[in-house]
mmCIF file of C-alpha atoms in Angstrom:
data_model
loop_
_atom_site.group_PDB
_atom_site.id
_atom_site.type_symbol
_atom_site.label_atom_id
_atom_site.label_comp_id
_atom_site.label_asym_id
_atom_site.label_seq_id
_atom_site.Cartn_x
_atom_site.Cartn_y
_atom_site.Cartn_z
ATOM 1 C CA MET T 1251 40.484 144.670 180.756
ATOM 2 C CA LYS T 1252 41.444 141.503 178.910
ATOM 3 C CA ARG T 1253 41.318 139.773 182.146
ATOM 4 C CA LYS T 1254 37.937 141.028 182.940
ATOM 5 C CA ALA T 1255 36.652 139.688 179.498
ATOM 6 C CA ILE T 1256 37.886 136.289 180.172
ATOM 7 C CA TYR T 1257 36.268 136.269 183.576
ATOM 8 C CA ILE T 1258 32.946 137.230 182.040
ATOM 9 C CA ALA T 1259 33.241 134.655 179.318
ATOM 10 C CA ALA T 1260 33.981 131.986 181.962
ATOM 11 C CA ALA T 1261 30.772 133.105 183.756
ATOM 12 C CA ILE T 1262 28.741 132.908 180.809
ATOM 13 C CA LEU T 1263 30.148 129.278 180.045
ATOM 14 C CA LEU T 1264 29.507 128.223 183.432
ATOM 15 C CA PHE T 1265 26.001 129.593 183.410
ATOM 16 C CA SER T 1266 25.261 127.954 180.081
ATOM 17 C CA ALA T 1267 26.612 124.752 181.380
ATOM 18 C CA SER T 1268 24.609 124.981 184.605
ATOM 19 C CA ALA T 1269 21.447 125.845 182.698
ATOM 20 C CA ALA T 1270 22.131 122.951 180.410
ATOM 21 C CA VAL T 1271 22.572 120.622 183.217
ATOM 22 C CA PHE T 1272 19.385 121.881 184.816
ATOM 23 C CA THR T 1273 17.453 121.354 181.638
ATOM 24 C CA VAL T 1274 18.610 117.896 181.334
ATOM 25 C CA TRP T 1275 17.872 117.149 184.981
ATOM 26 C CA HIS T 1276 14.404 118.705 184.497
ATOM 27 C CA ILE T 1277 13.595 116.604 181.613
ATOM 28 C CA MET T 1278 14.775 113.305 182.767
ATOM 29 C CA TYR T 1279 14.078 113.365 186.492
ATOM 30 C CA ARG T 1280 11.242 115.803 187.371
ATOM 31 C CA ASN T 1281 7.583 114.371 187.764
ATOM 32 C CA ASN T 1282 6.055 113.785 184.318
ATOM 33 C CA THR T 1283 2.859 111.992 185.281
ATOM 34 C CA ILE T 1284 -0.689 113.191 185.707
ATOM 35 C CA LYS T 1285 -2.115 110.087 187.406
ATOM 36 C CA GLU T 1286 -1.396 106.338 188.233
ATOM 37 C CA SER T 1287 -2.214 103.950 185.346
ATOM 38 C CA VAL T 1288 -1.388 100.441 184.404
ATOM 39 C CA ILE T 1289 0.161 99.761 180.866
ATOM 40 C CA TYR T 1290 0.382 96.552 179.222
ATOM 41 C CA ILE T 1291 3.143 95.805 176.458
ATOM 42 C CA ASN T 1292 2.155 92.446 174.774
ATOM 43 C CA GLU T 1293 5.387 91.892 172.825
ATOM 44 C CA LYS T 1294 8.580 93.562 172.517
ATOM 45 C CA SER T 1295 7.968 96.926 171.079
ATOM 46 C CA SER T 1296 9.600 99.792 169.445
ATOM 47 C CA PRO T 1297 10.041 103.108 171.230
ATOM 48 C CA ASP T 1298 7.204 104.707 169.175
ATOM 49 C CA GLU T 1299 5.005 101.771 169.856
ATOM 50 C CA PHE T 1300 5.583 102.366 173.539
ATOM 51 C CA PHE T 1301 4.924 106.174 173.398
ATOM 52 C CA GLN T 1302 1.540 105.366 171.771
ATOM 53 C CA ILE T 1303 0.680 103.191 174.785
ATOM 54 C CA ALA T 1304 1.901 105.628 177.136
ATOM 55 C CA GLU T 1305 0.026 108.313 175.401
ATOM 56 C CA ALA T 1306 -3.026 106.242 175.277
ATOM 57 C CA SER T 1307 -2.834 105.708 179.123
ATOM 58 C CA GLY T 1308 -3.385 109.369 179.681
ATOM 59 C CA SER T 1309 -0.781 109.324 182.512
ATOM 60 C CA VAL T 1310 2.113 111.166 180.965
ATOM 61 C CA LYS T 1311 2.230 114.951 181.080
ATOM 62 C CA ASN T 1312 4.750 115.770 178.253
ATOM 63 C CA LEU T 1313 5.404 113.145 175.745
ATOM 64 C CA THR T 1314 8.136 115.069 174.029
ATOM 65 C CA THR T 1315 10.377 115.196 177.141
ATOM 66 C CA LEU T 1316 9.710 111.316 177.418
ATOM 67 C CA ARG T 1317 10.956 110.909 173.723
ATOM 68 C CA TYR T 1318 13.769 113.044 174.502
ATOM 69 C CA THR T 1319 14.846 110.858 177.456
ATOM 70 C CA SER T 1320 14.279 107.646 175.640
ATOM 71 C CA LYS T 1321 17.134 108.844 173.159
ATOM 72 C CA ILE T 1322 19.608 109.803 175.990
ATOM 73 C CA GLU T 1323 18.733 106.290 177.546
ATOM 74 C CA LYS T 1324 19.181 104.622 174.248
ATOM 75 C CA LEU T 1325 15.759 102.884 174.500
ATOM 76 C CA SER T 1326 15.638 100.654 171.500
ATOM 77 C CA VAL T 1327 13.161 97.927 172.648
ATOM 78 C CA ALA T 1328 10.448 98.145 175.324
ATOM 79 C CA GLU T 1329 10.088 94.909 176.962
ATOM 80 C CA PRO T 1330 6.775 93.008 177.258
ATOM 81 C CA GLY T 1331 5.028 93.327 180.766
ATOM 82 C CA ARG T 1332 2.712 94.832 182.969
ATOM 83 C CA TYR T 1333 3.746 98.238 184.220
ATOM 84 C CA ILE T 1334 2.489 100.752 186.670
ATOM 85 C CA ILE T 1335 3.063 104.426 185.980
ATOM 86 C CA LYS T 1336 2.921 106.109 189.207
ATOM 87 C CA PRO T 1337 2.437 109.718 190.217
ATOM 88 C CA GLY T 1338 5.892 111.394 190.890
ATOM 89 C CA MET T 1339 7.727 109.250 188.245
ATOM 90 C CA GLY T 1340 10.247 110.950 185.961
ATOM 91 C CA ASN T 1341 10.957 110.280 182.390
ATOM 92 C CA ARG T 1342 14.252 108.438 183.239
ATOM 93 C CA GLU T 1343 12.354 106.130 185.602
ATOM 94 C CA ILE T 1344 9.536 105.465 183.242
ATOM 95 C CA VAL T 1345 11.953 104.601 180.270
ATOM 96 C CA ARG T 1346 14.122 102.445 182.419
ATOM 97 C CA MET T 1347 11.252 100.460 183.734
ATOM 98 C CA VAL T 1348 10.247 99.332 180.254
ATOM 99 C CA LYS T 1349 13.748 99.208 178.788
ATOM 100 C CA TYR T 1350 14.777 96.610 181.428
ATOM 101 C CA GLY T 1351 11.278 94.789 182.160
ATOM 102 C CA TRP T 1352 10.912 96.107 185.760
ATOM 103 C CA GLN T 1353 7.446 94.798 186.059
ATOM 104 C CA THR T 1354 5.031 95.137 188.987
ATOM 105 C CA PRO T 1355 3.980 91.483 189.964
ATOM 106 C CA VAL T 1356 0.213 90.555 189.993
ATOM 107 C CA LYS T 1357 -1.397 88.601 192.555
ATOM 108 C CA LEU T 1358 -2.653 85.054 191.490
ATOM 109 C CA THR T 1359 -5.057 83.525 194.049
ATOM 110 C CA ILE T 1360 -6.209 79.869 194.154
ATOM 111 C CA SER T 1361 -8.958 78.985 196.478
ATOM 112 C CA GLY T 1362 -9.736 75.466 197.687
ATOM 113 C CA ASN T 1363 -12.557 73.324 196.092
ATOM 114 C CA ILE T 1364 -11.730 73.622 192.381
ATOM 115 C CA ARG T 1365 -12.966 70.423 190.951
ATOM 116 C CA THR T 1366 -11.909 70.626 187.205
ATOM 117 C CA LYS T 1367 -8.820 71.516 185.116
ATOM 118 C CA GLU T 1368 -11.124 73.779 183.223
ATOM 119 C CA ARG T 1369 -12.184 75.883 186.286
ATOM 120 C CA LEU T 1370 -8.311 75.884 187.313
ATOM 121 C CA ALA T 1371 -7.320 77.212 184.038
ATOM 122 C CA GLY T 1372 -9.918 80.017 184.204
ATOM 123 C CA ILE T 1373 -8.692 81.000 187.621
ATOM 124 C CA LEU T 1374 -5.198 80.991 186.730
ATOM 125 C CA SER T 1375 -5.700 83.129 183.577
ATOM 126 C CA ARG T 1376 -7.329 85.930 185.257
ATOM 127 C CA ASN T 1377 -4.483 88.303 185.818
ATOM 128 C CA ILE T 1378 -1.813 87.006 183.496
ATOM 129 C CA ARG T 1379 -1.121 87.096 179.814
ATOM 130 C CA PRO T 1380 -1.629 83.220 178.917
ATOM 131 C CA ASP T 1381 -5.172 82.825 178.281
ATOM 132 C CA SER T 1382 -7.329 79.764 179.812
ATOM 133 C CA LEU T 1383 -6.885 77.659 176.683
ATOM 134 C CA SER T 1384 -3.226 77.923 176.920
ATOM 135 C CA ILE T 1385 -3.208 77.027 180.626
ATOM 136 C CA LEU T 1386 -5.635 74.181 180.095
ATOM 137 C CA ASN T 1387 -3.338 72.820 177.327
ATOM 138 C CA MET T 1388 -0.719 72.900 179.974
ATOM 139 C CA LEU T 1389 -2.802 71.122 182.486
ATOM 140 C CA ASN T 1390 -3.370 68.384 179.925
ATOM 141 C CA ASN T 1391 0.261 68.047 179.035
ATOM 142 C CA ASP T 1392 0.974 64.560 180.368
ATOM 143 C CA SER T 1393 4.692 64.726 179.432
ATOM 144 C CA LEU T 1394 5.048 68.016 181.413
ATOM 145 C CA ALA T 1395 3.187 66.494 184.423
ATOM 146 C CA GLU T 1396 5.301 63.304 184.499
ATOM 147 C CA SER T 1397 8.564 65.559 184.280
ATOM 148 C CA LEU T 1398 7.332 67.234 187.452
ATOM 149 C CA GLY T 1399 6.573 63.919 189.269
ATOM 150 C CA PHE T 1400 2.787 63.623 188.635
ATOM 151 C CA ASN T 1401 0.531 62.018 186.208
ATOM 152 C CA LYS T 1402 -2.774 62.815 184.546
ATOM 153 C CA ALA T 1403 -4.880 62.101 187.519
ATOM 154 C CA THR T 1404 -2.566 63.779 190.280
ATOM 155 C CA PHE T 1405 -1.303 66.967 188.311
ATOM 156 C CA ILE T 1406 -4.121 69.118 189.709
ATOM 157 C CA GLY T 1407 -3.033 68.190 193.305
ATOM 158 C CA MET T 1408 0.218 70.050 192.716
ATOM 159 C CA PHE T 1409 -1.641 73.391 193.024
ATOM 160 C CA ILE T 1410 -1.763 74.539 196.619
ATOM 161 C CA PRO T 1411 -4.358 77.120 197.395
ATOM 162 C CA ASN T 1412 -2.831 80.298 198.419
ATOM 163 C CA THR T 1413 -2.099 84.002 196.978
ATOM 164 C CA TYR T 1414 1.224 83.990 194.934
ATOM 165 C CA GLU T 1415 2.835 86.911 193.205
ATOM 166 C CA VAL T 1416 3.916 86.369 189.521
ATOM 167 C CA PHE T 1417 4.871 88.606 186.558
ATOM 168 C CA TRP T 1418 2.034 89.124 184.045
ATOM 169 C CA THR T 1419 4.341 87.851 181.335
ATOM 170 C CA ILE T 1420 4.760 84.152 182.977
ATOM 171 C CA THR T 1421 4.319 81.439 180.444
ATOM 172 C CA SER T 1422 2.037 78.563 180.991
ATOM 173 C CA GLU T 1423 4.872 76.270 181.467
ATOM 174 C CA ASP T 1424 6.532 78.440 183.983
ATOM 175 C CA ILE T 1425 3.403 78.432 185.863
ATOM 176 C CA ALA T 1426 3.742 74.716 186.385
ATOM 177 C CA ARG T 1427 7.068 74.967 187.516
ATOM 178 C CA ARG T 1428 6.410 77.744 189.914
ATOM 179 C CA PHE T 1429 3.639 75.725 191.577
ATOM 180 C CA LYS T 1430 5.964 72.694 191.628
ATOM 181 C CA ARG T 1431 8.409 74.761 193.572
ATOM 182 C CA GLU T 1432 5.526 75.851 195.855
ATOM 183 C CA PHE T 1433 4.286 72.199 196.357
ATOM 184 C CA ASP T 1434 7.822 71.184 197.273
ATOM 185 C CA SER T 1435 8.062 74.144 199.771
ATOM 186 C CA PHE T 1436 4.603 73.063 201.304
ATOM 187 C CA TRP T 1437 5.645 69.325 201.593
ATOM 188 C CA SER T 1438 8.707 69.798 203.372
ATOM 189 C CA GLY T 1439 9.838 68.921 207.001
ATOM 190 C CA GLU T 1440 6.947 68.316 209.354
ATOM 191 C CA ARG T 1441 4.200 67.583 206.852
ATOM 192 C CA VAL T 1442 6.180 64.801 205.214
ATOM 193 C CA GLU T 1443 6.926 63.208 208.488
ATOM 194 C CA LYS T 1444 3.191 63.463 209.369
ATOM 195 C CA ALA T 1445 2.140 61.861 206.148
ATOM 196 C CA LYS T 1446 4.656 58.984 206.749
ATOM 197 C CA LYS T 1447 3.113 58.334 210.293
ATOM 198 C CA ILE T 1448 -0.387 57.723 208.672
ATOM 199 C CA GLY T 1449 0.889 55.754 205.965
ATOM 200 C CA LEU T 1450 0.269 57.973 203.080
ATOM 201 C CA SER T 1451 2.350 59.780 200.365
ATOM 202 C CA PRO T 1452 1.872 63.667 199.947
ATOM 203 C CA LEU T 1453 -0.244 62.978 196.905
ATOM 204 C CA GLN T 1454 -2.271 60.311 198.580
ATOM 205 C CA VAL T 1455 -2.849 62.874 201.514
ATOM 206 C CA ILE T 1456 -4.164 65.443 198.998
ATOM 207 C CA THR T 1457 -6.510 62.768 197.499
ATOM 208 C CA LEU T 1458 -7.906 62.059 200.744
ATOM 209 C CA ALA T 1459 -8.371 65.748 201.630
ATOM 210 C CA SER T 1460 -10.298 66.355 198.506
ATOM 211 C CA ILE T 1461 -12.767 63.787 199.747
ATOM 212 C CA VAL T 1462 -12.883 65.311 203.102
ATOM 213 C CA THR T 1463 -13.394 68.716 201.312
ATOM 214 C CA GLU T 1464 -16.316 67.498 199.711
ATOM 215 C CA GLU T 1465 -17.810 65.695 202.824
ATOM 216 C CA SER T 1466 -17.800 68.686 205.167
ATOM 217 C CA ASN T 1467 -17.397 72.379 205.414
ATOM 218 C CA VAL T 1468 -16.978 72.071 209.522
ATOM 219 C CA ARG T 1469 -13.309 72.457 210.286
ATOM 220 C CA GLU T 1470 -13.448 70.620 213.472
ATOM 221 C CA GLU T 1471 -14.781 67.555 211.547
ATOM 222 C CA TYR T 1472 -11.780 67.319 209.182
ATOM 223 C CA PRO T 1473 -9.649 65.222 211.378
ATOM 224 C CA VAL T 1474 -12.535 63.029 212.530
ATOM 225 C CA ILE T 1475 -13.620 62.290 208.953
ATOM 226 C CA ALA T 1476 -9.869 61.701 207.941
ATOM 227 C CA GLY T 1477 -9.768 59.244 210.719
ATOM 228 C CA VAL T 1478 -12.795 57.209 209.557
ATOM 229 C CA TYR T 1479 -11.540 56.744 205.969
ATOM 230 C CA LEU T 1480 -8.081 55.768 207.418
ATOM 231 C CA ASN T 1481 -9.583 53.265 209.575
ATOM 232 C CA ARG T 1482 -11.555 51.857 206.581
ATOM 233 C CA ILE T 1483 -8.478 51.608 204.611
ATOM 234 C CA LYS T 1484 -6.596 49.962 207.345
ATOM 235 C CA LYS T 1485 -9.304 47.252 207.370
ATOM 236 C CA GLY T 1486 -9.447 46.791 203.719
ATOM 237 C CA MET T 1487 -12.904 48.313 203.431
ATOM 238 C CA PRO T 1488 -13.979 50.458 200.465
ATOM 239 C CA LEU T 1489 -14.298 54.050 201.303
ATOM 240 C CA GLN T 1490 -17.923 54.245 200.101
ATOM 241 C CA ALA T 1491 -17.450 58.057 199.770
ATOM 242 C CA ASP T 1492 -20.410 59.800 198.094
ATOM 243 C CA PRO T 1493 -18.427 62.598 196.491
ATOM 244 C CA THR T 1494 -16.327 60.159 194.626
ATOM 245 C CA VAL T 1495 -19.399 58.796 193.077
ATOM 246 C CA LYS T 1496 -20.555 62.184 192.121
ATOM 247 C CA TYR T 1497 -17.096 62.818 190.582
ATOM 248 C CA ALA T 1498 -17.285 59.453 188.701
ATOM 249 C CA VAL T 1499 -20.601 60.326 187.108
ATOM 250 C CA GLY T 1500 -19.596 63.949 186.606
ATOM 251 C CA ASP T 1501 -22.450 65.518 188.583
ATOM 252 C CA PHE T 1502 -21.643 67.235 191.860
ATOM 253 C CA SER T 1503 -25.070 68.671 191.949
ATOM 254 C CA LEU T 1504 -26.629 65.356 192.987
ATOM 255 C CA LYS T 1505 -28.433 65.760 196.135
ATOM 256 C CA ARG T 1506 -28.632 62.042 196.752
ATOM 257 C CA VAL T 1507 -26.354 59.203 195.402
ATOM 258 C CA LEU T 1508 -28.802 56.348 194.138
ATOM 259 C CA HIS T 1509 -28.049 52.764 193.509
ATOM 260 C CA LYS T 1510 -27.918 53.374 189.686
ATOM 261 C CA HIS T 1511 -24.998 55.693 190.439
ATOM 262 C CA LEU T 1512 -23.006 53.188 192.312
ATOM 263 C CA GLU T 1513 -23.020 51.024 189.140
ATOM 264 C CA SER T 1514 -20.406 53.331 187.429
ATOM 265 C CA ASN T 1515 -17.299 51.540 186.685
ATOM 266 C CA SER T 1516 -15.149 54.333 187.122
ATOM 267 C CA PRO T 1517 -11.768 53.950 189.246
ATOM 268 C CA TYR T 1518 -13.204 56.977 191.159
ATOM 269 C CA ASN T 1519 -16.231 54.943 192.317
ATOM 270 C CA THR T 1520 -15.142 54.084 195.858
ATOM 271 C CA TYR T 1521 -18.161 51.777 196.540
ATOM 272 C CA LYS T 1522 -16.856 49.357 193.790
ATOM 273 C CA TYR T 1523 -13.086 49.847 194.233
ATOM 274 C CA THR T 1524 -11.174 49.781 197.530
ATOM 275 C CA GLY T 1525 -8.552 52.289 198.488
ATOM 276 C CA LEU T 1526 -8.081 55.899 197.479
ATOM 277 C CA PRO T 1527 -9.172 56.932 193.913
ATOM 278 C CA PRO T 1528 -6.354 57.704 191.164
ATOM 279 C CA GLY T 1529 -6.223 61.302 192.302
ATOM 280 C CA PRO T 1530 -8.010 64.213 193.944
ATOM 281 C CA ILE T 1531 -11.623 65.050 193.072
ATOM 282 C CA THR T 1532 -11.111 68.602 193.958
ATOM 283 C CA ILE T 1533 -8.216 70.966 195.117
ATOM 284 C CA PRO T 1534 -8.247 70.922 198.968
ATOM 285 C CA SER T 1535 -7.104 73.775 200.972
ATOM 286 C CA ALA T 1536 -4.197 73.829 203.194
ATOM 287 C CA GLU T 1537 -6.478 73.579 206.240
ATOM 288 C CA VAL T 1538 -7.999 70.452 205.137
ATOM 289 C CA ILE T 1539 -4.710 68.904 204.276
ATOM 290 C CA ASP T 1540 -3.575 69.586 207.444
ATOM 291 C CA GLY T 1541 -6.734 68.302 208.891
ATOM 292 C CA VAL T 1542 -5.786 65.005 207.319
ATOM 293 C CA LEU T 1543 -2.283 64.920 208.657
ATOM 294 C CA ASN T 1544 -3.660 65.582 212.041
ATOM 295 C CA ARG T 1545 -6.305 62.866 211.766
ATOM 296 C CA ALA T 1546 -8.264 62.004 214.918
ATOM 297 C CA LYS T 1547 -7.482 58.594 216.412
ATOM 298 C CA HIS T 1548 -10.813 56.809 217.091
ATOM 299 C CA ASN T 1549 -12.655 53.635 216.211
ATOM 300 C CA TYR T 1550 -15.272 55.206 213.883
ATOM 301 C CA LEU T 1551 -15.782 53.343 210.536
ATOM 302 C CA TYR T 1552 -19.042 55.287 209.423
ATOM 303 C CA PHE T 1553 -20.472 58.733 209.519
ATOM 304 C CA CYS T 1554 -23.705 60.404 208.113
ATOM 305 C CA ALA T 1555 -24.988 63.808 207.899
ATOM 306 C CA LYS T 1556 -27.191 64.437 210.910
ATOM 307 C CA ALA T 1557 -30.932 64.692 210.483
ATOM 308 C CA THR T 1558 -30.678 68.308 211.713
ATOM 309 C CA LEU T 1559 -29.340 69.274 208.380
ATOM 310 C CA ASP T 1560 -26.983 71.697 209.787
ATOM 311 C CA GLY T 1561 -23.911 70.530 207.901
ATOM 312 C CA THR T 1562 -22.579 68.390 210.827
ATOM 313 C CA HIS T 1563 -22.298 64.667 211.042
ATOM 314 C CA ALA T 1564 -22.992 61.763 213.195
ATOM 315 C CA PHE T 1565 -20.230 59.193 213.668
ATOM 316 C CA SER T 1566 -20.400 55.487 214.335
ATOM 317 C CA GLU T 1567 -18.340 52.384 215.316
ATOM 318 C CA THR T 1568 -21.102 49.935 214.102
ATOM 319 C CA LEU T 1569 -22.986 49.362 210.961
ATOM 320 C CA ALA T 1570 -26.316 49.061 213.248
ATOM 321 C CA GLN T 1571 -25.718 52.640 214.621
ATOM 322 C CA HIS T 1572 -24.759 54.116 211.272
ATOM 323 C CA ASN T 1573 -27.914 52.797 209.721
ATOM 324 C CA ARG T 1574 -30.246 54.352 212.474
ATOM 325 C CA TYR T 1575 -28.443 57.589 211.715
ATOM 326 C CA ALA T 1576 -28.681 57.048 208.115
ATOM 327 C CA LYS T 1577 -32.576 56.385 208.379
ATOM 328 C CA ALA T 1578 -33.144 59.543 210.248
ATOM 329 C CA TYR T 1579 -31.244 61.555 207.758
ATOM 330 C CA GLN T 1580 -33.174 59.946 204.733
ATOM 331 C CA ALA T 1581 -36.444 60.883 206.677
ATOM 332 C CA ALA T 1582 -35.461 64.401 206.892
ATOM 333 C CA LEU T 1583 -34.703 64.599 203.279
ATOM 334 C CA ASN T 1584 -38.046 62.947 202.501
ATOM 335 C CA ARG T 1585 -39.774 65.581 204.532
ATOM 336 C CA LEU T 1586 -38.239 68.204 202.460
ATOM 337 C CA LYS T 1587 -38.950 66.503 199.334
ATOM 338 C CA ILE T 1588 -35.357 66.419 198.298
ATOM 339 C CA ARG T 1589 -34.679 63.884 195.552
#
């Protein structure tokens, strides 16, 4: 009888222990989400602050069990970040996510043809915590630019168009360091060798590519236009690139570059100063950069938009031929009353 009582007591204890284990498992691991939602924790936050954010998201089924799990997991601080609470997540997974800062990266996309630092700052700030003013201050930080191997004029050329993954909490200066790594990765091996063969540094290639970007949207023309400018550089001729004048006077909306615009004393005025301008006039795409690196070999020294106004260009070896093309183009503009 006594032995039977012991067996019963042991069975009760085993059942109680199993029930406790099951209860803890149920609380910590079982799905406690209603829907997927993104939550943002701006600064290091207390558990109670985190619970308020989680409750406001409307994605947690049972806040009480989330609180209980946070005590078991000894959550003292919820780390700043952008987190996704996904369907099927249990309390332990949610708590550990914010405890250890396991963020979901955001996509940061830079397209080509970004002309100003202000525009670049606005694009970079879209999906991350730093605002555009903070990023603009970084872009205007000459000391930071110099520490990374650039200067005030060339710093914008460090940003190679692509889609990148970063954490929402990245700082402005860390953005610069990240893009410096991407720049170094882009300019390695074959591209560096190609730049040497045409007698330019990577930053000079980017500067020339920025001019080509503004000259044409036709991919097949990139290497040809690059070849024209390289031929002119080799002969010591001014580039006479209209886009650089538009940049110099601060007006890319100009339909025609007139004599008064050519009077600008800016170092970006390639009618007045020979060689490449101090830095890029826009951010060129990788496709245009590669078009410059694979420049076409020819004897052209001039090009002009065709009178068909279809976006393509007529190329010339002589000034006389160029002037004929230019006259036809000007006549086409006059017919359309484009001033």
